[in-house]
Coordinates of C-alpha atoms in Angstrom, one line a residue:
M80 CA 18.2 -14.6 22.9
I81 CA 15.9 -11.7 21.9
I82 CA 16.1 -10.6 18.3
R83 CA 14.3 -7.3 17.6
H84 CA 14.7 -5.9 14.1
T85 CA 17.8 -8.2 13.9
P86 CA 20.7 -6.3 15.6
I87 CA 23.8 -6.1 13.4
G88 CA 25.9 -8.5 15.4
I89 CA 23.3 -11.3 15.4
A90 CA 22.4 -10.6 11.8
A91 CA 26.1 -11.2 10.8
L92 CA 26.2 -14.3 12.9
L93 CA 23.1 -15.7 11.4
A94 CA 24.3 -14.9 7.9
T95 CA 27.4 -16.8 8.4
L96 CA 25.6 -19.8 9.9
V97 CA 22.6 -20.1 7.6
V98 CA 24.4 -19.9 4.2
P99 CA 26.7 -22.9 4.6
W100 CA 23.7 -25.1 5.7
I101 CA 21.5 -24.0 2.9
A102 CA 24.3 -24.5 0.4
S103 CA 25.0 -28.0 1.6
A104 CA 21.4 -29.1 1.8
Q105 CA 21.7 -31.8 -0.8
A106 CA 20.2 -35.3 -1.0
E107 CA 20.8 -37.1 2.3
S108 CA 21.3 -33.9 4.4
K109 CA 18.0 -32.3 3.5
P110 CA 16.0 -31.8 6.7
N111 CA 12.6 -33.3 7.4
I112 CA 10.1 -30.4 7.4
L113 CA 6.9 -30.2 9.5
W114 CA 4.6 -27.3 8.6
I115 CA 1.9 -26.8 11.2
I116 CA -1.1 -24.6 10.5
T117 CA -4.0 -24.0 12.9
D118 CA -7.4 -22.6 11.9
D119 CA -8.7 -19.2 13.1
Q120 CA -6.2 -19.1 16.0
R121 CA -5.5 -15.8 17.7
P122 CA -1.8 -15.4 18.6
D123 CA -2.9 -14.2 22.1
S124 CA -4.0 -17.8 22.8
V125 CA -0.3 -18.5 23.2
S126 CA 1.4 -17.5 26.5
A127 CA 4.8 -17.2 24.9
Y128 CA 3.5 -14.6 22.5
N129 CA 1.8 -12.7 25.3
R130 CA 5.0 -12.6 27.3
L131 CA 6.8 -11.1 24.4
V132 CA 4.1 -8.6 23.4
Y133 CA 2.3 -7.8 26.6
G134 CA 4.8 -8.8 29.3
K135 CA 2.5 -11.4 30.9
D136 CA 1.2 -14.9 30.3
E137 CA -2.4 -13.8 29.9
S138 CA -4.0 -12.3 26.7
P139 CA -5.6 -8.9 26.9
L140 CA -8.8 -10.8 27.5
G141 CA -7.6 -13.1 30.2
Y142 CA -6.4 -16.6 31.0
V143 CA -4.8 -18.9 28.3
E144 CA -2.9 -22.2 28.4
S145 CA -0.2 -23.3 25.8
P146 CA 2.6 -25.2 27.5
N147 CA 3.5 -27.2 24.3
I148 CA 3.6 -24.2 22.0
D149 CA 5.5 -22.3 24.6
K150 CA 8.1 -25.1 24.7
L151 CA 8.3 -25.0 20.9
A152 CA 8.8 -21.3 20.9
A153 CA 11.6 -21.7 23.4
E154 CA 13.4 -24.0 21.0
G155 CA 13.4 -21.5 18.1
I156 CA 12.4 -18.0 17.1
M157 CA 8.9 -16.5 17.4
F158 CA 7.8 -13.9 14.9
T159 CA 5.2 -11.8 16.7
R160 CA 4.1 -9.8 13.7
A161 CA 3.3 -12.4 11.1
M162 CA 0.6 -11.0 8.8
C163 CA -1.7 -13.1 6.6
N164 CA -2.3 -12.1 3.0
S165 CA -6.0 -12.8 3.1
P166 CA -8.2 -13.2 6.2
A167 CA -10.1 -16.3 5.1
C168 CA -9.2 -20.0 5.0
G169 CA -9.2 -20.7 1.3
P170 CA -7.3 -17.6 -0.1
S171 CA -4.9 -17.5 2.9
R172 CA -3.9 -21.2 2.4
G173 CA -3.8 -20.7 -1.4
S174 CA -1.4 -17.8 -0.9
M175 CA 0.8 -19.8 1.6
H176 CA 1.0 -22.9 -0.6
S177 CA 1.8 -20.9 -3.8
G178 CA 4.0 -18.2 -2.1
R179 CA 2.1 -15.6 -4.0
Y180 CA -0.2 -12.7 -3.0
P181 CA -3.9 -13.2 -3.8
F182 CA -3.7 -10.5 -6.4
R183 CA -0.9 -12.4 -8.2
N184 CA -2.4 -15.9 -8.1
G185 CA -6.0 -14.7 -8.8
H186 CA -7.3 -16.4 -5.7
Y187 CA -9.4 -14.0 -3.6
A188 CA -12.2 -16.1 -2.0
F189 CA -13.4 -19.7 -2.2
E190 CA -13.0 -20.0 -6.0
L191 CA -12.3 -23.5 -7.3
T192 CA -8.9 -22.6 -8.7
H193 CA -6.8 -25.0 -10.6
Q194 CA -3.4 -25.3 -12.2
N195 CA -4.3 -25.3 -15.9
P196 CA -3.8 -21.6 -16.7
D197 CA -0.3 -20.8 -18.0
F198 CA 0.4 -18.1 -15.4
I199 CA 0.3 -20.8 -12.7
R200 CA 3.5 -22.0 -11.0
P201 CA 4.1 -25.0 -8.8
V202 CA 3.2 -25.0 -5.1
V203 CA 5.3 -25.9 -2.1
P204 CA 4.7 -29.7 -2.0
Q205 CA 5.2 -30.0 -5.8
I206 CA 8.5 -28.3 -5.6
L207 CA 9.6 -30.3 -2.6
R208 CA 8.6 -33.5 -4.4
E209 CA 10.9 -32.4 -7.2
Q210 CA 13.6 -32.0 -4.6
G211 CA 13.2 -35.7 -3.5
Y212 CA 10.8 -35.3 -0.7
A213 CA 8.0 -37.6 0.3
T214 CA 4.9 -35.4 0.8
A215 CA 2.1 -36.0 3.3
T216 CA -0.8 -33.9 4.7
F217 CA -2.9 -34.6 7.8
G218 CA -6.0 -32.6 8.7
K219 CA -7.1 -29.5 6.9
D220 CA -4.9 -28.4 3.9
D221 CA -7.6 -26.7 1.7
P222 CA -5.6 -24.3 -0.5
Y223 CA -8.6 -24.4 -2.9
I224 CA -6.3 -25.4 -5.7
Y225 CA -7.7 -28.3 -7.7
R226 CA -7.0 -30.3 -10.8
W227 CA -8.6 -29.3 -14.0
G228 CA -10.9 -32.3 -14.6
P229 CA -11.2 -31.5 -17.6
G230 CA -13.7 -29.1 -16.2
Q231 CA -13.9 -27.2 -12.9
G232 CA -14.5 -29.3 -9.7
F233 CA -13.2 -30.6 -6.4
H234 CA -10.6 -32.7 -8.1
D235 CA -7.7 -33.7 -5.9
P236 CA -4.6 -32.1 -7.5
G237 CA -2.3 -34.8 -6.1
F238 CA 0.1 -32.4 -4.3
Y239 CA 0.6 -35.0 -1.5
D240 CA 1.6 -38.6 -1.7
V241 CA -0.5 -39.3 1.4
R242 CA -3.6 -37.2 2.2
V243 CA -5.6 -37.7 5.4
H244 CA -8.2 -34.9 5.3
N245 CA -10.2 -34.0 8.4
K246 CA -13.5 -34.0 6.5
H247 CA -13.0 -36.0 3.3
T248 CA -11.1 -38.8 5.1
L249 CA -11.7 -38.9 8.8
Q250 CA -15.3 -37.6 9.1
R251 CA -16.4 -39.5 6.0
N252 CA -15.1 -42.7 7.7
G253 CA -16.9 -41.9 11.0
V254 CA -13.8 -40.6 12.8
G255 CA -14.7 -37.3 14.3
D256 CA -16.7 -35.5 17.0
F257 CA -19.1 -32.9 15.5
A258 CA -19.3 -31.8 11.8
T259 CA -21.3 -29.7 9.5
L260 CA -21.4 -31.4 6.1
E261 CA -23.0 -30.8 2.7
S262 CA -25.2 -33.8 2.0
F263 CA -25.6 -35.4 -1.4
G264 CA -27.8 -38.2 -2.7
K265 CA -28.8 -39.8 -6.0
G266 CA -30.6 -36.7 -6.9
G267 CA -27.7 -34.4 -6.2
Y268 CA -27.4 -31.9 -3.4
L269 CA -29.8 -32.4 -0.5
G270 CA -28.8 -29.7 2.0
K271 CA -26.6 -28.9 4.9
T272 CA -26.4 -31.4 7.8
E273 CA -24.9 -31.6 11.3
V274 CA -23.4 -34.9 12.5
V275 CA -22.8 -35.6 16.2
Y276 CA -20.4 -38.4 16.9
Y277 CA -20.7 -40.1 20.3
P278 CA -18.1 -42.0 22.3
D279 CA -20.0 -45.3 21.9
G280 CA -19.5 -45.1 18.1
S281 CA -23.1 -44.0 17.3
Q282 CA -23.9 -40.9 15.3
R283 CA -26.9 -38.6 15.0
T284 CA -27.5 -36.7 11.7
Y285 CA -30.1 -34.0 10.9
F286 CA -30.5 -31.2 8.5
L287 CA -29.8 -27.6 9.3
K288 CA -31.0 -26.5 5.8
R289 CA -32.7 -28.5 3.2
K290 CA -32.4 -27.9 -0.5
D291 CA -36.2 -27.8 -1.1
G292 CA -37.1 -25.6 1.9
K293 CA -36.8 -25.1 5.6
P294 CA -35.8 -27.8 8.1
T295 CA -38.6 -30.1 9.2
E296 CA -40.0 -30.2 12.7
D297 CA -37.9 -33.3 13.3
D298 CA -34.8 -31.4 12.2
L299 CA -35.6 -28.5 14.5
A300 CA -36.1 -30.9 17.4
A301 CA -32.8 -32.6 16.7
V302 CA -31.0 -29.3 16.7
A303 CA -32.6 -28.4 20.0
Q304 CA -31.5 -31.7 21.4
T305 CA -27.9 -31.0 20.4
D306 CA -28.0 -27.5 21.7
N307 CA -29.2 -28.7 25.0
E308 CA -26.9 -31.8 25.3
L309 CA -23.8 -29.9 24.4
E310 CA -24.6 -26.4 25.8
I311 CA -24.3 -25.0 22.3
L312 CA -24.0 -21.2 21.7
R313 CA -24.9 -20.4 18.2
S314 CA -24.4 -17.3 16.1
Y315 CA -28.0 -16.2 16.4
T316 CA -27.2 -12.4 16.5
C317 CA -25.3 -12.5 13.2
G318 CA -27.0 -11.2 10.1
G319 CA -25.4 -13.9 8.0
I320 CA -25.2 -17.6 9.1
K321 CA -27.0 -18.1 12.3
S322 CA -26.2 -21.7 12.9
L323 CA -22.4 -21.4 13.5
V324 CA -21.3 -22.9 16.8
F325 CA -19.4 -20.3 18.9
G326 CA -19.3 -22.5 22.0
G327 CA -20.3 -25.7 23.7
V328 CA -18.8 -29.0 25.0
N329 CA -17.4 -31.6 22.7
P330 CA -19.3 -34.9 22.6
K331 CA -16.0 -36.8 22.7
P332 CA -13.3 -36.9 25.4
A333 CA -10.0 -35.2 24.8
A334 CA -8.2 -38.2 23.4
D335 CA -11.0 -38.8 20.9
T336 CA -11.7 -35.4 19.3
A337 CA -11.2 -34.6 15.6
D338 CA -8.0 -32.7 16.4
A339 CA -6.7 -35.6 18.5
H340 CA -7.3 -38.0 15.5
I341 CA -5.4 -35.6 13.2
A342 CA -2.4 -35.8 15.5
T343 CA -2.8 -39.5 15.9
A344 CA -3.0 -40.1 12.1
M345 CA 0.3 -38.3 11.6
K346 CA 1.9 -40.1 14.6
N347 CA 0.9 -43.5 13.2
Y348 CA 2.2 -42.6 9.8
L349 CA 5.6 -41.9 11.3
A350 CA 5.6 -44.8 13.8
N351 CA 5.0 -47.3 11.0
A352 CA 7.7 -46.0 8.7
G353 CA 8.6 -48.4 6.0
R354 CA 5.8 -50.9 6.6
T355 CA 2.0 -51.2 6.1
Y356 CA -0.4 -50.6 8.9
K357 CA -4.1 -50.1 9.6
T358 CA -5.5 -46.6 9.8
L359 CA -7.9 -45.3 12.5
W360 CA -10.8 -46.5 10.2
G361 CA -9.3 -49.9 9.5
E362 CA -7.8 -49.3 6.0
E363 CA -4.4 -50.7 5.2
T364 CA -1.9 -48.1 4.1
Q365 CA 1.8 -47.5 4.0
G366 CA 3.9 -45.7 6.6
A367 CA 6.5 -43.0 5.9
D368 CA 9.0 -43.7 3.1
T369 CA 12.4 -43.9 4.9
T370 CA 14.4 -43.5 1.7
K371 CA 13.3 -39.9 1.3
P372 CA 13.2 -36.8 3.5
Q373 CA 9.8 -36.0 4.8
F374 CA 7.6 -32.9 4.1
I375 CA 4.6 -33.1 6.4
H376 CA 1.8 -30.6 6.3
L377 CA -0.3 -30.8 9.5
G378 CA -3.5 -28.8 9.5
F379 CA -5.4 -28.7 12.7
H380 CA -9.1 -27.8 12.8
F381 CA -9.1 -26.0 16.1
P382 CA -10.2 -23.4 17.1
H383 CA -12.5 -23.0 14.0
T384 CA -16.2 -23.3 14.4
P385 CA -17.7 -25.5 15.8
V386 CA -15.9 -24.3 18.9
L387 CA -16.3 -27.4 21.1
P388 CA -13.5 -28.0 23.6
P389 CA -13.6 -31.4 25.4
K390 CA -15.0 -31.3 28.9
S391 CA -11.7 -31.8 30.7
F392 CA -10.4 -28.6 29.1
R393 CA -13.7 -26.7 29.2
D394 CA -14.1 -27.2 32.9
R395 CA -10.9 -25.4 33.6
F396 CA -11.9 -22.4 31.6
K397 CA -15.6 -22.0 32.4
T398 CA -14.8 -20.5 35.8
K399 CA -12.5 -17.8 34.4
N400 CA -13.8 -14.3 34.0
Y401 CA -12.7 -12.6 30.8
R402 CA -12.5 -9.0 29.8
V403 CA -14.9 -8.6 26.9
P404 CA -13.5 -6.4 24.1
E405 CA -15.0 -2.9 24.1
F406 CA -17.2 -1.9 21.3
D407 CA -19.6 1.1 20.8
R408 CA -22.0 1.2 17.9
Q409 CA -21.1 4.8 17.5
E410 CA -17.9 3.4 15.9
L411 CA -20.1 2.3 12.9
A412 CA -20.9 5.9 12.1
K413 CA -17.3 6.4 10.8
L414 CA -17.1 3.1 9.0
P415 CA -17.6 2.9 5.2
P416 CA -20.7 1.0 4.0
Q417 CA -18.6 -2.1 3.1
L418 CA -17.3 -2.5 6.6
V419 CA -20.8 -1.8 8.1
R420 CA -22.1 -4.7 6.0
L421 CA -19.3 -6.9 7.4
Y422 CA -20.3 -5.9 10.9
E423 CA -24.0 -6.6 10.2
S424 CA -23.1 -10.1 8.9
C425 CA -20.9 -11.1 11.8
K426 CA -22.1 -9.0 14.8
V427 CA -22.2 -10.4 18.3
D428 CA -22.5 -7.3 20.4
G429 CA -26.2 -8.1 20.9
M430 CA -25.4 -11.3 22.9
T431 CA -25.8 -11.4 26.6
E432 CA -22.8 -10.9 28.9
A433 CA -23.0 -14.6 29.9
E434 CA -23.0 -15.6 26.2
K435 CA -20.0 -13.3 25.5
Q436 CA -18.1 -14.9 28.4
Q437 CA -18.9 -18.4 27.1
A438 CA -17.7 -17.6 23.6
I439 CA -14.4 -16.4 24.9
Q440 CA -14.0 -19.2 27.5
D441 CA -14.7 -22.0 25.1
Y442 CA -12.5 -20.4 22.4
Y443 CA -9.4 -20.3 24.6
A444 CA -10.3 -23.8 26.1
F445 CA -10.4 -25.1 22.5
C446 CA -7.0 -23.6 21.8
A447 CA -5.6 -25.2 25.0
H448 CA -6.9 -28.6 23.8
G449 CA -5.2 -28.0 20.4
D450 CA -2.0 -27.1 22.1
A451 CA -1.9 -30.6 23.7
Q452 CA -2.4 -32.1 20.2
I453 CA 0.5 -30.0 18.8
G454 CA 2.6 -31.4 21.6
V455 CA 1.7 -35.0 20.6
A456 CA 2.5 -34.3 16.9
V457 CA 5.8 -32.4 17.5
E458 CA 7.1 -35.1 19.8
A459 CA 6.2 -37.8 17.3
F460 CA 8.0 -35.9 14.5
K461 CA 11.1 -35.3 16.6
A462 CA 11.2 -39.0 17.6
Y463 CA 11.1 -40.0 13.9
C464 CA 13.9 -37.6 13.0
K465 CA 16.0 -38.9 15.9
A466 CA 15.5 -42.5 15.0
A467 CA 16.4 -41.7 11.4
N468 CA 19.3 -39.5 12.4
Q469 CA 18.0 -36.7 10.3
E470 CA 17.9 -32.9 10.8
Y471 CA 14.5 -31.2 10.9
L472 CA 12.8 -27.8 10.4
I473 CA 9.5 -26.9 12.0
V474 CA 7.4 -24.0 10.7
F475 CA 4.4 -23.3 12.9
T476 CA 1.9 -20.8 11.4
V477 CA -0.3 -19.7 14.4
G478 CA -3.6 -19.5 12.6
D479 CA -4.3 -19.2 8.9
H480 CA -5.5 -15.8 10.0
S481 CA -6.8 -14.5 13.3
W482 CA -10.2 -14.2 14.9
H483 CA -12.4 -11.5 16.6
L484 CA -13.9 -12.3 19.9
G485 CA -16.0 -9.1 20.0
E486 CA -13.4 -6.6 18.7
Q487 CA -15.1 -4.3 16.1
G488 CA -18.4 -5.9 17.4
I489 CA -17.9 -9.2 15.6
E490 CA -17.0 -12.8 16.0
A491 CA -15.4 -13.7 12.7
K492 CA -12.4 -13.1 10.5
F493 CA -12.8 -11.5 7.0
G494 CA -11.9 -8.0 8.1
P495 CA -9.0 -5.6 7.3
W496 CA -8.4 -5.1 11.0
G497 CA -5.4 -6.5 12.9
Q498 CA -7.7 -8.9 14.8
S499 CA -8.4 -10.6 11.4
V500 CA -4.9 -10.2 9.9
A501 CA -2.2 -10.2 12.5
N502 CA -0.8 -13.6 13.7
A503 CA 2.4 -15.1 14.8
A504 CA 4.8 -17.8 13.6
I505 CA 7.5 -20.0 15.1
L506 CA 10.6 -21.4 13.3
V507 CA 12.6 -24.2 14.9
S508 CA 15.6 -26.2 13.6
S509 CA 17.3 -29.2 15.1
D510 CA 20.5 -27.3 14.5
E511 CA 20.4 -24.3 16.9
S512 CA 23.3 -22.7 15.1
L513 CA 20.8 -22.1 12.2
V514 CA 17.8 -20.9 14.3
P515 CA 18.9 -19.8 17.8
A516 CA 16.7 -21.0 20.6
G517 CA 14.6 -18.5 22.6
G518 CA 14.6 -15.9 19.9
H519 CA 12.1 -13.2 19.1
D520 CA 11.7 -11.2 16.0
D521 CA 9.2 -8.3 15.8
Q522 CA 9.6 -7.3 12.2
M523 CA 6.5 -7.5 10.0
I524 CA 6.6 -10.7 8.0
E525 CA 4.0 -12.1 5.6
F526 CA 2.5 -15.5 5.1
V527 CA 4.0 -15.6 1.6
D528 CA 7.3 -15.9 3.4
F529 CA 6.8 -19.5 4.5
A530 CA 7.1 -20.9 1.0
P531 CA 10.6 -19.5 0.2
T532 CA 11.7 -20.4 3.8
M533 CA 10.9 -24.1 3.3
L534 CA 12.3 -24.2 -0.2
Q535 CA 15.5 -22.6 0.8
A536 CA 15.8 -25.1 3.7
C537 CA 15.8 -28.0 1.3
G538 CA 18.5 -26.5 -1.0
V539 CA 16.5 -24.6 -3.6
D540 CA 18.4 -21.6 -5.0
L541 CA 15.9 -18.8 -4.7
Q542 CA 18.0 -16.7 -7.0
D543 CA 17.2 -19.1 -9.9
P544 CA 14.9 -17.2 -12.3
K545 CA 12.4 -20.0 -12.2
Y546 CA 11.5 -19.0 -8.6
D547 CA 11.1 -15.3 -9.3
F548 CA 7.3 -15.8 -9.0
L549 CA 7.6 -16.0 -5.2
D550 CA 6.3 -12.8 -3.5
G551 CA 7.8 -13.5 -0.1
V552 CA 11.3 -13.8 1.3
S553 CA 13.0 -16.5 3.2
L554 CA 12.8 -16.1 7.0
F555 CA 16.4 -17.2 7.1
D556 CA 17.2 -14.1 5.0
V557 CA 15.1 -12.0 7.3
L558 CA 17.0 -13.3 10.3
G559 CA 20.3 -13.0 8.6
G560 CA 19.6 -9.4 7.6
T561 CA 20.0 -10.1 3.9
A562 CA 16.3 -9.8 2.9
P563 CA 15.2 -6.6 1.1
K564 CA 13.8 -4.0 3.5
R565 CA 10.0 -4.3 3.7
E566 CA 8.1 -1.3 5.0
Y567 CA 4.5 -2.6 4.4
I568 CA 2.5 -5.8 4.1
L569 CA -0.4 -6.4 1.6
G570 CA -3.5 -8.4 1.4
E571 CA -6.9 -8.8 -0.3
I572 CA -10.2 -10.7 0.3
H573 CA -13.4 -10.9 -1.7
L574 CA -15.7 -12.5 0.9
V575 CA -18.7 -11.5 3.0
A576 CA -18.7 -7.8 2.3
G577 CA -17.1 -7.9 -1.2
P578 CA -13.6 -7.1 -2.6
R579 CA -11.3 -5.3 -0.2
A580 CA -7.5 -4.8 -0.1
Y581 CA -5.3 -3.7 2.8
M582 CA -1.9 -2.3 3.5
Y583 CA -0.1 -2.1 6.9
T584 CA 2.9 0.0 7.8
D585 CA 4.4 0.1 11.3
R586 CA 2.1 3.0 12.3
F587 CA -0.9 2.9 9.9
R588 CA -3.4 0.3 8.7
F589 CA -5.3 1.2 5.6
S590 CA -7.9 -0.6 3.5
M591 CA -10.2 0.1 0.6
R592 CA -12.7 -1.5 -1.7
S593 CA -10.7 -2.9 -4.6
R594 CA -13.3 -3.8 -7.2
P595 CA -16.8 -2.3 -8.0
F596 CA -18.8 -5.6 -8.1
P597 CA -20.3 -7.0 -4.8
G598 CA -19.1 -10.5 -5.0
Q599 CA -16.3 -12.6 -6.5
V600 CA -14.4 -12.4 -9.8
N601 CA -16.3 -14.3 -12.4
E602 CA -16.6 -14.8 -16.2
Q603 CA -18.7 -11.6 -16.5
N604 CA -16.4 -9.1 -14.6
F605 CA -12.8 -10.5 -14.7
G606 CA -10.3 -7.9 -15.9
K607 CA -13.0 -5.2 -16.6
N608 CA -12.8 -1.7 -15.3
I609 CA -9.6 -2.7 -13.5
K610 CA -8.7 0.9 -12.4
W611 CA -12.0 1.6 -10.8
A612 CA -10.7 1.9 -7.2
L613 CA -8.2 4.5 -8.4
E614 CA -10.6 6.5 -10.5
A615 CA -14.0 6.3 -8.9
P616 CA -15.3 9.1 -6.6
I617 CA -13.4 8.6 -3.3
E618 CA -16.6 8.1 -1.3
K619 CA -17.4 5.0 -3.4
V620 CA -14.1 3.3 -2.6
D621 CA -14.9 2.9 1.1
L622 CA -11.6 4.0 2.7
A623 CA -10.6 3.1 6.2
L624 CA -7.5 4.3 7.9
Y625 CA -6.3 3.7 11.5
D626 CA -3.4 5.5 13.2
L627 CA -2.0 3.0 15.7
K628 CA 0.0 5.7 17.5
H629 CA -3.3 7.1 18.8
D630 CA -5.7 4.2 18.2
P631 CA -4.0 0.8 18.6
L632 CA -7.3 -1.1 18.9
E633 CA -8.6 0.3 15.5
R634 CA -11.8 1.8 16.8
N635 CA -11.7 5.2 15.1
N636 CA -11.6 5.3 11.3
V637 CA -9.8 8.6 10.4
A638 CA -9.9 8.3 6.6
N639 CA -12.4 11.1 6.4
D640 CA -11.0 13.3 9.2
P641 CA -9.6 16.6 7.8
D642 CA -6.1 15.9 9.3
Y643 CA -5.9 12.5 7.6
R644 CA -7.7 12.9 4.2
E645 CA -4.6 13.6 2.2
L646 CA -2.8 10.7 3.9
A647 CA -5.8 8.3 3.1
A648 CA -5.6 9.5 -0.6
W649 CA -1.9 8.7 -0.6
F650 CA -2.5 5.2 0.6
R651 CA -5.3 4.8 -1.9
S652 CA -2.9 5.6 -4.7
K653 CA 0.0 3.5 -3.3
L654 CA -2.1 0.4 -2.5
G655 CA -4.2 0.7 -5.6
N656 CA -1.3 0.9 -8.0
I657 CA 0.3 -2.2 -6.4
I658 CA -2.7 -4.6 -6.2
L659 CA -4.4 -3.4 -9.4
G660 CA -1.5 -2.7 -11.7
D661 CA 1.6 -4.6 -10.7
G662 CA 0.9 -8.1 -11.9
R663 CA -2.7 -8.4 -10.9
V664 CA -4.3 -11.6 -12.1
E665 CA -8.1 -12.1 -12.6
C666 CA -9.1 -15.5 -13.9
D667 CA -12.3 -17.1 -15.1
W668 CA -11.7 -20.3 -13.2
S669 CA -14.6 -22.0 -15.0
K670 CA -12.4 -22.1 -18.1
A671 CA -9.2 -24.0 -18.8
N672 CA -7.0 -21.0 -19.5
S673 CA -8.9 -17.7 -19.4
Y674 CA -7.4 -14.8 -17.5
V675 CA -6.2 -11.2 -17.5
I676 CA -2.9 -9.8 -16.1
S677 CA -2.9 -6.1 -15.3
D678 CA 0.6 -4.4 -15.5
F679 CA -0.2 -0.7 -15.9
A680 CA 1.9 0.1 -12.8
K681 CA 4.6 -2.5 -13.0
G682 CA 7.2 -2.1 -10.3
A683 CA 4.8 -0.3 -7.9
D684 CA 5.3 -3.0 -5.3
D685 CA 8.7 -1.6 -4.2
K686 CA 8.3 -2.5 -0.5
Q687 CA 9.1 1.1 0.4
A688 CA 6.4 3.2 2.1
N689 CA 8.1 6.6 1.9
I690 CA 5.1 8.4 3.2
P691 CA 5.6 12.2 2.7
E692 CA 6.2 13.6 6.1
H693 CA 3.9 16.6 5.6
L694 CA 0.9 14.1 5.2
I695 CA 1.4 12.6 8.7
P696 CA -0.5 14.5 11.4

């Protein structure tokens, strides 16, 4: 079944099917929920996505493998235009967990946010726990929402009854493959280290950066050994961090990688339901609570750096020849200074052709390895639900944001371009009358939609005023044709090049600098000069506008072209009033309850574009 913009007949059918199930989702009938999120995954690493969008298995760059995700997509509906609300891990995951835009939860970067301010509302696992769910997370969750200590810090907020984190649990207990870790000793912070985990159980640790100066000769020799052993490709052309691993071979076999252990940890938790068992690192713990419905958050590391596919997968990809994305430095001449700084920080166009090939080969090989682990986890989840005779819902967020492999000249996220922001999502239910198998929806959806989707699935009444803080809409309502019409998506990020917000419509992609300061919101600048992006000279606001009708790859910024200037000014006003004046939160997170809410344009976020026709060339 293909659903494109939800034809009326199917919309009516879905509306009649979904409502009774949601209404009856009480106590024992509440479905088990599995929410899968991968890290930095491009949607074109999934063949099922490529078939729907490009009409072939391959991505525009070349060969990919994803049999398990393809199978999952065939069991439900794939959303091929799922847009993240901030193209960086922390703010994107914070937005998904809270169901709120970054400008409404005050979370724009890697701030250590917490739940003490009185504008805060509960996040997804807290609400599901109130609904009777057992909550568990495996791998990377990292919404950067912590507990107020008292005082700011990395204090576990206790969202999950069971938490097996990829770094803080697995790697700290010697279960992993390759890690970059901040090192601490009796005297405090020591520096940044790399740890290589070998199949025989041994480890090798060395500093990439020491607190008191540059790495020692021994450190440099250890790095060289690693680079030689694992055929490492580092981010040496980037103006920012030069030690990121863009390619190489994993020191562990496929069954023993970090992502394999994440899948195994979840599998063991379910397989030992109702009894104690030993974890991968030998600790006794309790399996799933069979008296409650399960909410499981499963956060895979792949294909985030370090990009290290295991040899068995890498060997299949290293012979493939990929089409390297086109980029011409003349494109920079039309970019505003803020986006030029982003390019300079993350640029890879200076790499050799062989290095560019390796970066792409290893990235897609890593995604293929991750696909296998998703297969393991999904089958374990289904087996648990079958044994318990329980319904289930699977929400798969294909990447917490996307990733450039040379587009715009960079290898990174962080940008306002589609290659940073545009992703995909899959929704599957054990009851196909609720989510028809083999479906495709190409409406624009947002990552803030996942929260209300899962809450509605467990019986939460989204019309209850206590949930009016949610910025998204339930995907069940999207499919049923009952969601309010949405003509644009929104996002904001304050990382790498500074504060920037974006708005997408079907045809146009617009972004601008949102705040005058170069870094993050802090105790000196929060809430000050809030209208700057609307009132400053236009050249200071660093506008970018792409017309997808003529430039689908976003290579020609037309914001300053005579034919588009008035349109760019219209977008500046539309986006600026929404993200600066319709419930914007800026918080001093170093304090218990210190924040500003800006409401000078309340109601501006009306979800209607209504671009004046005379402005469109």
